[in-house]
Amino acid sequence: MIQITLIQIDNYGPWTVTPGPRAEPDLQTLQSRLYGDLEREFGAHGGIVFFNRFDNLIAISNGMDYDDHKLIQDSIRNRYPITISMGVGSADTAYEAQKIATEMIQKGGGAQSASRCEVLNIDSLVDDDDSYVQIAHIDIDDVTGLLTDVETAFDTSIKVYEVLNALMVELSQIGGLCFFIGGDNYMAPSNNISDDILRDALERVDTKTGVRLKAGIGRSKTPAKAADMADIGLEDIRAGKVDDTVIIYDDRK
Amino acid sequence: MIQITLIQIDNYGPWTVTPGPRAEPDLQTLQSRLYGDLEREFGAHGGIVFFNRFDNLIAISNGMDYDDHKLIQDSIRNRYPITISMGVGSADTAYEAQKIATEMIQKGGGAQSASRCEVLNIDSLVDDDDSYVQIAHIDIDDVTGLLTDVETAFDTSIKVYEVLNALMVELSQIGGLCFFIGGDNYMAPSNNISDDILRDALERVDTKTGVRLKAGIGRSKTPAKAADMADIGLEDIRAGKVDDTVIIYDDRK
Amino acid sequence: MIQITLIQIDNYGPWTVTPGPRAEPDLQTLQSRLYGDLEREFGAHGGIVFFNRFDNLIAISNGMDYDDHKLIQDSIRNRYPITISMGVGSADTAYEAQKIATEMIQKGGGAQSASRCEVLNIDSLVDDDDSYVQIAHIDIDDVTGLLTDVETAFDTSIKVYEVLNALMVELSQIGGLCFFIGGDNYMAPSNNISDDILRDALERVDTKTGVRLKAGIGRSKTPAKAADMADIGLEDIRAGKVDDTVIIYDDRK
Amino acid sequence: MIQITLIQIDNYGPWTVTPGPRAEPDLQTLQSRLYGDLEREFGAHGGIVFFNRFDNLIAISNGMDYDDHKLIQDSIRNRYPITISMGVGSADTAYEAQKIATEMIQKGGGAQSASRCEVLNIDSLVDDDDSYVQIAHIDIDDVTGLLTDVETAFDTSIKVYEVLNALMVELSQIGGLCFFIGGDNYMAPSNNISDDILRDALERVDTKTGVRLKAGIGRSKTPAKAADMADIGLEDIRAGKVDDTVIIYDDRK
Ligand SMILES: Nc1nc2c(ncn2[C@@H]2O[C@H](COP(=O)(O)OP(=O)(O)OP(=O)(O)O)[C@@H](O)[C@H]2O)c(=O)[nH]1
Ligand SMILES: Nc1nc2c(ncn2[C@@H]2O[C@H](COP(=O)(O)OP(=O)(O)OP(=O)(O)O)[C@@H](O)[C@H]2O)c(=O)[nH]1
Ligand SMILES: Nc1nc2c(ncn2[C@@H]2O[C@H](COP(=O)(O)OP(=O)(O)OP(=O)(O)O)[C@@H](O)[C@H]2O)c(=O)[nH]1
Ligand SMILES: Nc1nc2c(ncn2[C@@H]2O[C@H](COP(=O)(O)OP(=O)(O)OP(=O)(O)O)[C@@H](O)[C@H]2O)c(=O)[nH]1
Ligand SMILES: [Ca+2]
Ligand SMILES: [Ca+2]
Ligand SMILES: [Ca+2]
Ligand SMILES: [Ca+2]
């Protein structure tokens, strides 16, 4: 089972324009610092956070309980001009788990409700013995040679975001999720998705966007370990240790 | 004329896997902290930075000279395990300016060249008297009611990133750029693009993606001021002060 | 037993002047950011860190094991231009525990040894069942009325640092430690020091420096909880709930 | 003339205990992050900030005007749960300038007044042509050999803070200031203090505390440049390029 936490800033839209619009560089600094801090807070417990939309961040939180989440919520309140609500859900697939987590947040009140403040709704936590996380670290072959060193920076970005969009749609249709992690790299929480199904999905994106994708897939009890396994898989593909575009490493045995 | 700085982390791909893959939560914290710091450094001089691909960031730097850039480059070297190279270009349109900035970086060596370190190539700086920045602050109508409070978090993200992709393609074809700034908000450096041409571009995206977009457009001598003007335009559209989906405010008179 | 971790930046002196002196504002930003990050990393496990000399930081780490420390060490390596070594010691008094922690660091090599890198020497960890932390939160009565609002800022600082110095000497002679935490506040890890002995020590400092000190004393299994207890004690003295300059709250029963 | 800005967090004491005491690790993270950010904001304009008491920070702000301070004040409001007030004063000596800056803050209301919020009182700014900053970078000879590598960490700190205290008293009596900048290093804004008078002051501290102090002294138009000059002086003393415990470098000619 995979456990996902949806982190939503309370009443952020109205706050950004009250009493008047706030300078955008300040909002960008606030949003990126909040993301960096949440990455540390979840990372200290073996979790991992993706920025998603910056006002709605998605974390994989296997192994973290109510108190772990509460400590983070309190710490953000003491250091930021905004507060955060969190919804936690567990399921067999990442898509399903984030669906439950979203419902937990929506149950606590709308994103712009002035009254909702620091909701912490947990549908269910994953038990230690059936805690299992699969993460695919997806990467474009030779983005440096094909794009970064030859095209304009923005044209390279258009292609990278086109691939991101295609991956988000493909993954969500097979129970997974996909997030941009910088450069030409994407991370896809993909519990219960076999390497074959994932390879097909990557190939469909290749066809649609004209790049060649590869992915290391990691399976472990905790999110950070799964990501580490996925990194190693990606390096082994790069090193030609395997003649495939996907490879799975599993440290749970 | 608009002045754009492309900021590229030196030899970042190899660094992320040397001596072995580095834990992803650490890379995400490093990348978001670097973005937040660069936003402060450029922001202190009235500039604004967009994270773009995190290893390649794009800033509007009207009014900033060689020494301003050098101070930032040295400060990052003293506080981060990586160094940054920068290319600076000026032109009538944002797309053209980033094209030149990219060439200045590529001229200094590839993104993965072990030898290139802290290049600072300036093609040309904008003179004070013809410094002019136009920024459109683009926003989806009622994302809260239509998506955030009703769909799952990831489905909302798919739509928001679909709109981002469509905007990036449309804007690049009319000489502009477009970046995601969180929530359902985008910022488009759009020098020399009239409100009519921009309104048409937004409507093409509406048709393609099924949302309704609005934009406040700001024109000023410095990037941060242009963004402030754009924010006010967006608020006035929201307040029904104008019956249009775009509005231009210009503080240069 | 109290468990203390000494965190020492590896070879920092030479690094600050190699290849040439680094701009002091950058070093101050680096040192304060490192302190803030280490506070989060230890804080996520219920610990607390004091900046001490910024290149040598002292943390109370009851409940944290080898892996917890290793994760922090790796994370700092991935995000900072410097690395850290750590020594861990446990004893009945805070002074004794930091003495052992210091020996663990010194055993690993000098503060300026080019070869010593990321030592992690643990003498002994505190077992859960005899984990006990006592922290006194010491505060000057009415610093605002006596100093901040009437004297020049620097004269107020001279008095506050004079009190700090006197407390450091007094506490170290009775097996404790004392650190500045901002404003007119100090925190003293003070295992095995009775309230009477502490009251006398505070009174000696009052006589020497001309201020009137009060302290809430917290006793708990973890450092952060002990600090919370101490805060409550301080508030209750302020509220006149007790007619004493020291008060002990203990949540271990 | 030297220009000094006193930065005071508005109503911080009450905020730290309202509605109840806030976890100390969070306050330490907030205070160190605020210091790091202010160092960047002032540093971007060639200034330098010292943490002083964390709730009252002291900056040398030669060359910075009302708008520069206002931008910083707004940015902190948009990103922190607290706001800051600032007082600015200029004078021939650092001690006198901070005295005026303090009066500007106190004029705006007490440190704990619920009503005072974001005061920005400027007594006078330094004109460009008589902008002059002298900073001494004071350092203890061989702290590594005498203390860090042989004594316990806390005993080394007692000696370093004893030296700090003595320097603060000595410098304030000759029109200067002195701040701790980590390790065994101190920085003393010391306009109008000759090298002879400074050498005598250091020798009095040597006698009182049993260490041997040396200092590079920098004179320039801006604070950061003066600090750079001071660093170079310190290195030249270390390298035996001069047989003295103080040396002055001046880049204004
Ligand atoms: N977040 C993250 N980004 C990475 C990682 N590895 C590489 N990157 C990013 O990817 C960019 C391109 O690096 P590579 O993918 O190694 O370059 P490439 O030219 O595509 O090389 P190949 O993928 O080996 O074909 C870098 O600038 C980084 O931004 C990683 O582990 N995590
Ligand atoms: N970066 C940035 N994000 C903003 C700004 N204003 C709003 N947002 C983001 O947009 C999200 C949605 O807020 P709104 O756009 O006000 O909500 P809405 O339901 O679409 O309301 P309308 O746009 O008024 O129809 C917020 O959670 C923020 O993340 C802004 O000025 N800058
Ligand atoms: N680190 C830390 N600093 C605090 C705390 N409480 C207050 N302070 C600091 O102490 C300064 C002065 O606040 P107070 O001690 O409440 O003010 P006071 O005038 O001395 O009031 P009394 O102590 O009630 O007599 C504030 O500006 C803060 O910097 C705390 O819990 N932690
Ligand atoms: N803030 C700051 N700290 C420094 C600087 N240089 C050294 N330090 C600190 O001083 C500590 C000791 O370094 P040194 O002063 O070089 O060591 P030392 O043994 O005293 O050597 P000498 O001073 O050369 O006799 C380091 O760990 C740093 O924390 C500097 O330029 N700025
Ligand atoms: Ca790649
Ligand atoms: Ca909207
Ligand atoms: Ca007090
Ligand atoms: Ca020294």
mmCIF file of N, CA, C and O in Angstrom, chain C residues 25-26 28-29 31 35 37 39-40 52-53 55 95 98 102 106 110-112 144 148-157 161-162 165 178 181 183 235, chain D residues 17 25-26 28-29 31 33 35 39-40 51-53 55 95 98 102 106 110-112 144 148-155 157 161-162 165 178 181 183:
data_model
loop_
_atom_site.group_PDB
_atom_site.id
_atom_site.type_symbol
_atom_site.label_atom_id
_atom_site.label_comp_id
_atom_site.label_asym_id
_atom_site.label_seq_id
_atom_site.Cartn_x
_atom_site.Cartn_y
_atom_site.Cartn_z
ATOM 1 N N PRO C 25 29.580 38.640 4.218
ATOM 2 C CA PRO C 25 28.133 38.437 4.171
ATOM 3 C C PRO C 25 27.770 37.027 3.683
ATOM 4 O O PRO C 25 26.813 36.425 4.180
ATOM 5 N N ASP C 26 28.550 36.465 2.763
ATOM 6 C CA ASP C 26 28.266 35.099 2.292
ATOM 7 C C ASP C 26 28.523 34.087 3.402
ATOM 8 O O ASP C 26 27.725 33.168 3.610
ATOM 9 N N GLN C 28 28.344 34.633 6.631
ATOM 10 C CA GLN C 28 27.288 34.783 7.642
ATOM 11 C C GLN C 28 25.994 34.115 7.167
ATOM 12 O O GLN C 28 25.299 33.463 7.959
ATOM 13 N N THR C 29 25.698 34.245 5.862
ATOM 14 C CA THR C 29 24.485 33.599 5.333
ATOM 15 C C THR C 29 24.652 32.080 5.394
ATOM 16 O O THR C 29 23.751 31.364 5.849
ATOM 17 N N GLN C 31 26.590 30.279 7.427
ATOM 18 C CA GLN C 31 26.593 29.794 8.811
ATOM 19 C C GLN C 31 25.178 29.821 9.429
ATOM 20 O O GLN C 31 24.756 28.872 10.097
ATOM 21 N N TYR C 35 22.899 26.515 10.457
ATOM 22 C CA TYR C 35 22.284 26.410 11.799
ATOM 23 C C TYR C 35 20.775 26.158 11.665
ATOM 24 O O TYR C 35 20.227 25.230 12.283
ATOM 25 N N ASP C 37 19.119 24.849 9.160
ATOM 26 C CA ASP C 37 18.868 23.504 8.613
ATOM 27 C C ASP C 37 19.096 22.428 9.658
ATOM 28 O O ASP C 37 18.279 21.508 9.816
ATOM 29 N N GLU C 39 18.858 22.742 12.793
ATOM 30 C CA GLU C 39 17.762 22.848 13.786
ATOM 31 C C GLU C 39 16.553 22.057 13.290
ATOM 32 O O GLU C 39 15.890 21.341 14.061
ATOM 33 N N ARG C 40 16.271 22.121 11.983
ATOM 34 C CA ARG C 40 15.141 21.361 11.415
ATOM 35 C C ARG C 40 15.412 19.864 11.469
ATOM 36 O O ARG C 40 14.561 19.067 11.863
ATOM 37 N N ASN C 52 26.089 27.914 19.331
ATOM 38 C CA ASN C 52 27.383 27.903 20.019
ATOM 39 C C ASN C 52 28.393 28.802 19.285
ATOM 40 O O ASN C 52 28.299 30.020 19.391
ATOM 41 N N ARG C 53 29.333 28.232 18.444
ATOM 42 C CA ARG C 53 30.281 29.107 17.714
ATOM 43 C C ARG C 53 30.059 29.037 16.200
ATOM 44 O O ARG C 53 30.910 29.430 15.418
ATOM 45 N N ASP C 55 30.704 27.266 13.846
ATOM 46 C CA ASP C 55 31.535 26.229 13.202
ATOM 47 C C ASP C 55 31.606 24.999 14.105
ATOM 48 O O ASP C 55 32.007 23.919 13.668
ATOM 49 N N TYR C 95 27.540 18.900 30.895
ATOM 50 C CA TYR C 95 28.961 19.247 30.698
ATOM 51 C C TYR C 95 29.781 18.000 30.366
ATOM 52 O O TYR C 95 30.576 17.994 29.411
ATOM 53 N N GLN C 98 29.110 16.694 26.731
ATOM 54 C CA GLN C 98 29.773 17.454 25.651
ATOM 55 C C GLN C 98 31.277 17.229 25.702
ATOM 56 O O GLN C 98 31.963 17.312 24.685
ATOM 57 N N THR C 102 33.194 15.979 22.499
ATOM 58 C CA THR C 102 34.377 16.696 21.975
ATOM 59 C C THR C 102 35.516 15.710 21.715
ATOM 60 O O THR C 102 36.167 15.750 20.660
ATOM 61 N N GLN C 106 37.694 15.111 18.399
ATOM 62 C CA GLN C 106 39.160 15.296 18.403
ATOM 63 C C GLN C 106 39.856 13.990 18.042
ATOM 64 O O GLN C 106 40.853 13.984 17.328
ATOM 65 N N GLY C 110 42.011 16.754 13.790
ATOM 66 C CA GLY C 110 41.916 18.174 14.165
ATOM 67 C C GLY C 110 40.882 18.922 13.332
ATOM 68 O O GLY C 110 40.483 18.484 12.250
ATOM 69 N N ALA C 111 40.497 20.103 13.872
ATOM 70 C CA ALA C 111 39.475 20.939 13.204
ATOM 71 C C ALA C 111 39.995 21.453 11.866
ATOM 72 O O ALA C 111 39.236 21.826 10.984
ATOM 73 N N GLN C 112 41.328 21.447 11.716
ATOM 74 C CA GLN C 112 41.883 21.970 10.458
ATOM 75 C C GLN C 112 42.625 20.890 9.678
ATOM 76 O O GLN C 112 43.410 21.172 8.785
ATOM 77 N N THR C 144 12.852 44.990 28.322
ATOM 78 C CA THR C 144 12.292 46.046 27.467
ATOM 79 C C THR C 144 12.292 47.385 28.188
ATOM 80 O O THR C 144 12.787 48.390 27.681
ATOM 81 N N THR C 148 16.061 47.769 26.442
ATOM 82 C CA THR C 148 15.765 47.890 24.999
ATOM 83 C C THR C 148 15.150 49.239 24.624
ATOM 84 O O THR C 148 15.548 49.891 23.661
ATOM 85 N N ASP C 149 14.165 49.707 25.442
ATOM 86 C CA ASP C 149 13.461 50.937 25.061
ATOM 87 C C ASP C 149 14.134 52.211 25.571
ATOM 88 O O ASP C 149 13.648 53.311 25.317
ATOM 89 N N VAL C 150 15.241 52.074 26.337
ATOM 90 C CA VAL C 150 15.851 53.278 26.925
ATOM 91 C C VAL C 150 17.328 53.410 26.579
ATOM 92 O O VAL C 150 17.826 54.511 26.277
ATOM 93 N N GLU C 151 18.073 52.317 26.590
ATOM 94 C CA GLU C 151 19.514 52.380 26.271
ATOM 95 C C GLU C 151 19.718 52.293 24.755
ATOM 96 O O GLU C 151 18.787 51.966 24.008
ATOM 97 N N THR C 152 20.975 52.530 24.285
ATOM 98 C CA THR C 152 21.250 52.308 22.860
ATOM 99 C C THR C 152 21.283 50.785 22.647
ATOM 100 O O THR C 152 21.563 50.023 23.594
ATOM 101 N N ALA C 153 21.031 50.374 21.412
ATOM 102 C CA ALA C 153 20.956 48.938 21.100
ATOM 103 C C ALA C 153 22.235 48.230 21.559
ATOM 104 O O ALA C 153 22.190 47.158 22.162
ATOM 105 N N PHE C 154 23.399 48.870 21.306
ATOM 106 C CA PHE C 154 24.650 48.179 21.608
ATOM 107 C C PHE C 154 24.899 48.077 23.113
ATOM 108 O O PHE C 154 25.422 47.079 23.600
ATOM 109 N N ASP C 155 24.481 49.105 23.876
ATOM 110 C CA ASP C 155 24.660 49.021 25.336
ATOM 111 C C ASP C 155 23.791 47.902 25.918
ATOM 112 O O ASP C 155 24.211 47.182 26.820
ATOM 113 N N THR C 156 22.577 47.756 25.347
ATOM 114 C CA THR C 156 21.726 46.632 25.792
ATOM 115 C C THR C 156 22.442 45.314 25.500
ATOM 116 O O THR C 156 22.479 44.406 26.346
ATOM 117 N N SER C 157 23.056 45.220 24.295
ATOM 118 C CA SER C 157 23.754 43.973 23.928
ATOM 119 C C SER C 157 24.916 43.695 24.891
ATOM 120 O O SER C 157 25.132 42.550 25.293
ATOM 121 N N TYR C 161 25.171 40.189 26.805
ATOM 122 C CA TYR C 161 26.319 39.278 26.616
ATOM 123 C C TYR C 161 27.129 39.129 27.901
ATOM 124 O O TYR C 161 27.739 38.080 28.151
ATOM 125 N N GLU C 162 27.097 40.172 28.751
ATOM 126 C CA GLU C 162 27.780 40.056 30.048
ATOM 127 C C GLU C 162 27.076 38.988 30.888
ATOM 128 O O GLU C 162 27.722 38.124 31.498
ATOM 129 N N ASN C 165 27.905 35.514 29.531
ATOM 130 C CA ASN C 165 29.222 35.068 29.955
ATOM 131 C C ASN C 165 29.204 34.545 31.379
ATOM 132 O O ASN C 165 29.724 33.465 31.666
ATOM 133 N N CYS C 178 25.257 26.604 28.957
ATOM 134 C CA CYS C 178 24.304 27.701 28.747
ATOM 135 C C CYS C 178 24.538 28.351 27.389
ATOM 136 O O CYS C 178 25.686 28.627 27.024
ATOM 137 N N ILE C 181 19.850 32.377 23.120
ATOM 138 C CA ILE C 181 18.842 32.009 22.108
ATOM 139 C C ILE C 181 18.102 33.244 21.596
ATOM 140 O O ILE C 181 17.040 33.131 21.003
ATOM 141 N N GLY C 183 17.287 37.823 21.975
ATOM 142 C CA GLY C 183 16.599 38.757 22.875
ATOM 143 C C GLY C 183 17.335 38.850 24.203
ATOM 144 O O GLY C 183 18.497 39.282 24.239
ATOM 145 N N GLU C 235 6.434 31.148 31.733
ATOM 146 C CA GLU C 235 5.161 31.880 31.635
ATOM 147 C C GLU C 235 4.448 31.925 32.988
ATOM 148 O O GLU C 235 3.867 32.953 33.372
ATOM 149 N N VAL D 17 4.947 34.085 22.667
ATOM 150 C CA VAL D 17 4.179 33.321 23.677
ATOM 151 C C VAL D 17 2.672 33.456 23.438
ATOM 152 O O VAL D 17 1.863 33.194 24.337
ATOM 153 N N PRO D 25 12.883 25.201 18.937
ATOM 154 C CA PRO D 25 13.552 24.924 17.657
ATOM 155 C C PRO D 25 12.958 25.750 16.503
ATOM 156 O O PRO D 25 13.690 26.198 15.609
ATOM 157 N N ASP D 26 11.645 25.984 16.527
ATOM 158 C CA ASP D 26 11.022 26.785 15.461
ATOM 159 C C ASP D 26 11.492 28.245 15.547
ATOM 160 O O ASP D 26 11.807 28.863 14.534
ATOM 161 N N GLN D 28 14.299 29.327 16.823
ATOM 162 C CA GLN D 28 15.711 29.385 16.415
ATOM 163 C C GLN D 28 15.833 29.327 14.892
ATOM 164 O O GLN D 28 16.643 30.045 14.299
ATOM 165 N N THR D 29 14.983 28.502 14.258
ATOM 166 C CA THR D 29 15.014 28.421 12.781
ATOM 167 C C THR D 29 14.531 29.750 12.197
ATOM 168 O O THR D 29 15.165 30.309 11.295
ATOM 169 N N GLN D 31 14.610 32.771 13.582
ATOM 170 C CA GLN D 31 15.589 33.847 13.832
ATOM 171 C C GLN D 31 16.824 33.719 12.936
ATOM 172 O O GLN D 31 17.316 34.722 12.395
ATOM 173 N N ARG D 33 16.971 32.117 10.010
ATOM 174 C CA ARG D 33 16.560 32.343 8.613
ATOM 175 C C ARG D 33 16.375 33.839 8.352
ATOM 176 O O ARG D 33 16.782 34.348 7.291
ATOM 177 N N TYR D 35 17.893 36.281 9.864
ATOM 178 C CA TYR D 35 19.243 36.862 9.792
ATOM 179 C C TYR D 35 19.870 36.572 8.421
ATOM 180 O O TYR D 35 20.387 37.478 7.746
ATOM 181 N N GLU D 39 20.816 39.381 5.620
ATOM 182 C CA GLU D 39 22.216 39.467 5.143
ATOM 183 C C GLU D 39 22.218 39.530 3.616
ATOM 184 O O GLU D 39 22.970 40.285 3.002
ATOM 185 N N ARG D 40 21.351 38.733 2.967
ATOM 186 C CA ARG D 40 21.276 38.757 1.494
ATOM 187 C C ARG D 40 20.736 40.096 0.996
ATOM 188 O O ARG D 40 21.258 40.700 0.057
ATOM 189 N N PHE D 51 24.065 39.731 13.573
ATOM 190 C CA PHE D 51 22.838 39.247 14.210
ATOM 191 C C PHE D 51 22.573 39.909 15.556
ATOM 192 O O PHE D 51 21.428 39.974 15.987
ATOM 193 N N ASN D 52 23.669 40.421 16.223
ATOM 194 C CA ASN D 52 23.516 41.130 17.496
ATOM 195 C C ASN D 52 22.655 40.318 18.484
ATOM 196 O O ASN D 52 23.162 39.362 19.055
ATOM 197 N N ARG D 53 21.343 40.633 18.671
ATOM 198 C CA ARG D 53 20.497 39.843 19.577
ATOM 199 C C ARG D 53 19.395 39.108 18.824
ATOM 200 O O ARG D 53 18.428 38.654 19.426
ATOM 201 N N ASP D 55 16.682 39.586 17.661
ATOM 202 C CA ASP D 55 15.420 40.368 17.583
ATOM 203 C C ASP D 55 15.741 41.843 17.355
ATOM 204 O O ASP D 55 14.865 42.633 16.987
ATOM 205 N N TYR D 95 29.516 53.928 17.036
ATOM 206 C CA TYR D 95 28.727 53.945 18.276
ATOM 207 C C TYR D 95 27.661 55.035 18.206
ATOM 208 O O TYR D 95 26.476 54.799 18.483
ATOM 209 N N GLN D 98 24.736 54.122 15.739
ATOM 210 C CA GLN D 98 23.745 53.163 16.259
ATOM 211 C C GLN D 98 22.916 53.814 17.362
ATOM 212 O O GLN D 98 21.770 53.434 17.593
ATOM 213 N N THR D 102 18.990 53.819 17.145
ATOM 214 C CA THR D 102 18.158 53.316 18.262
ATOM 215 C C THR D 102 17.070 54.339 18.597
ATOM 216 O O THR D 102 15.893 53.973 18.771
ATOM 217 N N GLN D 106 13.086 53.821 18.875
ATOM 218 C CA GLN D 106 12.364 54.084 20.124
ATOM 219 C C GLN D 106 11.313 55.188 19.902
ATOM 220 O O GLN D 106 10.215 55.126 20.432
ATOM 221 N N GLY D 110 7.598 51.454 21.475
ATOM 222 C CA GLY D 110 8.361 50.460 22.236
ATOM 223 C C GLY D 110 8.463 49.133 21.487
ATOM 224 O O GLY D 110 7.676 48.845 20.570
ATOM 225 N N ALA D 111 9.444 48.320 21.934
ATOM 226 C CA ALA D 111 9.689 47.006 21.315
ATOM 227 C C ALA D 111 8.489 46.081 21.507
ATOM 228 O O ALA D 111 8.310 45.116 20.779
ATOM 229 N N GLN D 112 7.652 46.391 22.511
ATOM 230 C CA GLN D 112 6.516 45.502 22.764
ATOM 231 C C GLN D 112 5.185 46.222 22.545
ATOM 232 O O GLN D 112 4.144 45.769 22.988
ATOM 233 N N THR D 144 42.802 26.959 17.214
ATOM 234 C CA THR D 144 42.719 25.502 16.986
ATOM 235 C C THR D 144 43.690 24.767 17.899
ATOM 236 O O THR D 144 43.315 23.847 18.625
ATOM 237 N N THR D 148 40.393 24.686 20.491
ATOM 238 C CA THR D 148 39.447 23.785 19.806
ATOM 239 C C THR D 148 39.875 22.314 19.836
ATOM 240 O O THR D 148 39.079 21.425 20.126
ATOM 241 N N ASP D 149 41.159 22.048 19.558
ATOM 242 C CA ASP D 149 41.601 20.648 19.467
ATOM 243 C C ASP D 149 42.014 20.058 20.814
ATOM 244 O O ASP D 149 42.384 18.891 20.888
ATOM 245 N N VAL D 150 41.996 20.834 21.902
ATOM 246 C CA VAL D 150 42.486 20.313 23.194
ATOM 247 C C VAL D 150 41.452 20.466 24.310
ATOM 248 O O VAL D 150 41.269 19.559 25.132
ATOM 249 N N GLU D 151 40.755 21.592 24.358
ATOM 250 C CA GLU D 151 39.769 21.784 25.432
ATOM 251 C C GLU D 151 38.429 21.193 25.016
ATOM 252 O O GLU D 151 38.229 20.826 23.855
ATOM 253 N N THR D 152 37.463 21.135 25.950
ATOM 254 C CA THR D 152 36.104 20.687 25.566
ATOM 255 C C THR D 152 35.481 21.845 24.776
ATOM 256 O O THR D 152 35.857 23.015 24.932
ATOM 257 N N ALA D 153 34.515 21.512 23.936
ATOM 258 C CA ALA D 153 33.886 22.522 23.068
ATOM 259 C C ALA D 153 33.362 23.697 23.888
ATOM 260 O O ALA D 153 33.544 24.865 23.530
ATOM 261 N N PHE D 154 32.740 23.381 25.034
ATOM 262 C CA PHE D 154 32.117 24.456 25.811
ATOM 263 C C PHE D 154 33.147 25.347 26.504
ATOM 264 O O PHE D 154 32.969 26.565 26.613
ATOM 265 N N ASP D 155 34.278 24.753 26.925
ATOM 266 C CA ASP D 155 35.319 25.582 27.547
ATOM 267 C C ASP D 155 35.919 26.540 26.510
ATOM 268 O O ASP D 155 36.231 27.690 26.816
ATOM 269 N N SER D 157 34.260 27.758 24.045
ATOM 270 C CA SER D 157 33.238 28.803 23.864
ATOM 271 C C SER D 157 33.302 29.833 24.996
ATOM 272 O O SER D 157 33.165 31.042 24.745
ATOM 273 N N TYR D 161 33.671 33.723 24.153
ATOM 274 C CA TYR D 161 32.651 34.705 24.546
ATOM 275 C C TYR D 161 33.197 35.693 25.574
ATOM 276 O O TYR D 161 32.769 36.855 25.636
ATOM 277 N N GLU D 162 34.187 35.239 26.365
ATOM 278 C CA GLU D 162 34.835 36.163 27.317
ATOM 279 C C GLU D 162 35.566 37.252 26.525
ATOM 280 O O GLU D 162 35.462 38.450 26.827
ATOM 281 N N ASN D 165 33.038 39.680 24.996
ATOM 282 C CA ASN D 165 32.541 40.627 25.986
ATOM 283 C C ASN D 165 33.542 41.760 26.223
ATOM 284 O O ASN D 165 33.182 42.941 26.206
ATOM 285 N N CYS D 178 31.416 45.956 18.305
ATOM 286 C CA CYS D 178 32.075 44.677 18.004
ATOM 287 C C CYS D 178 31.051 43.550 18.035
ATOM 288 O O CYS D 178 30.229 43.486 18.964
ATOM 289 N N ILE D 181 31.299 36.795 14.780
ATOM 290 C CA ILE D 181 30.917 36.320 13.441
ATOM 291 C C ILE D 181 31.249 34.836 13.271
ATOM 292 O O ILE D 181 31.298 34.322 12.169
ATOM 293 N N GLY D 183 33.313 31.031 14.992
ATOM 294 C CA GLY D 183 34.661 30.491 15.218
ATOM 295 C C GLY D 183 35.361 31.284 16.308
ATOM 296 O O GLY D 183 34.903 31.296 17.464
#
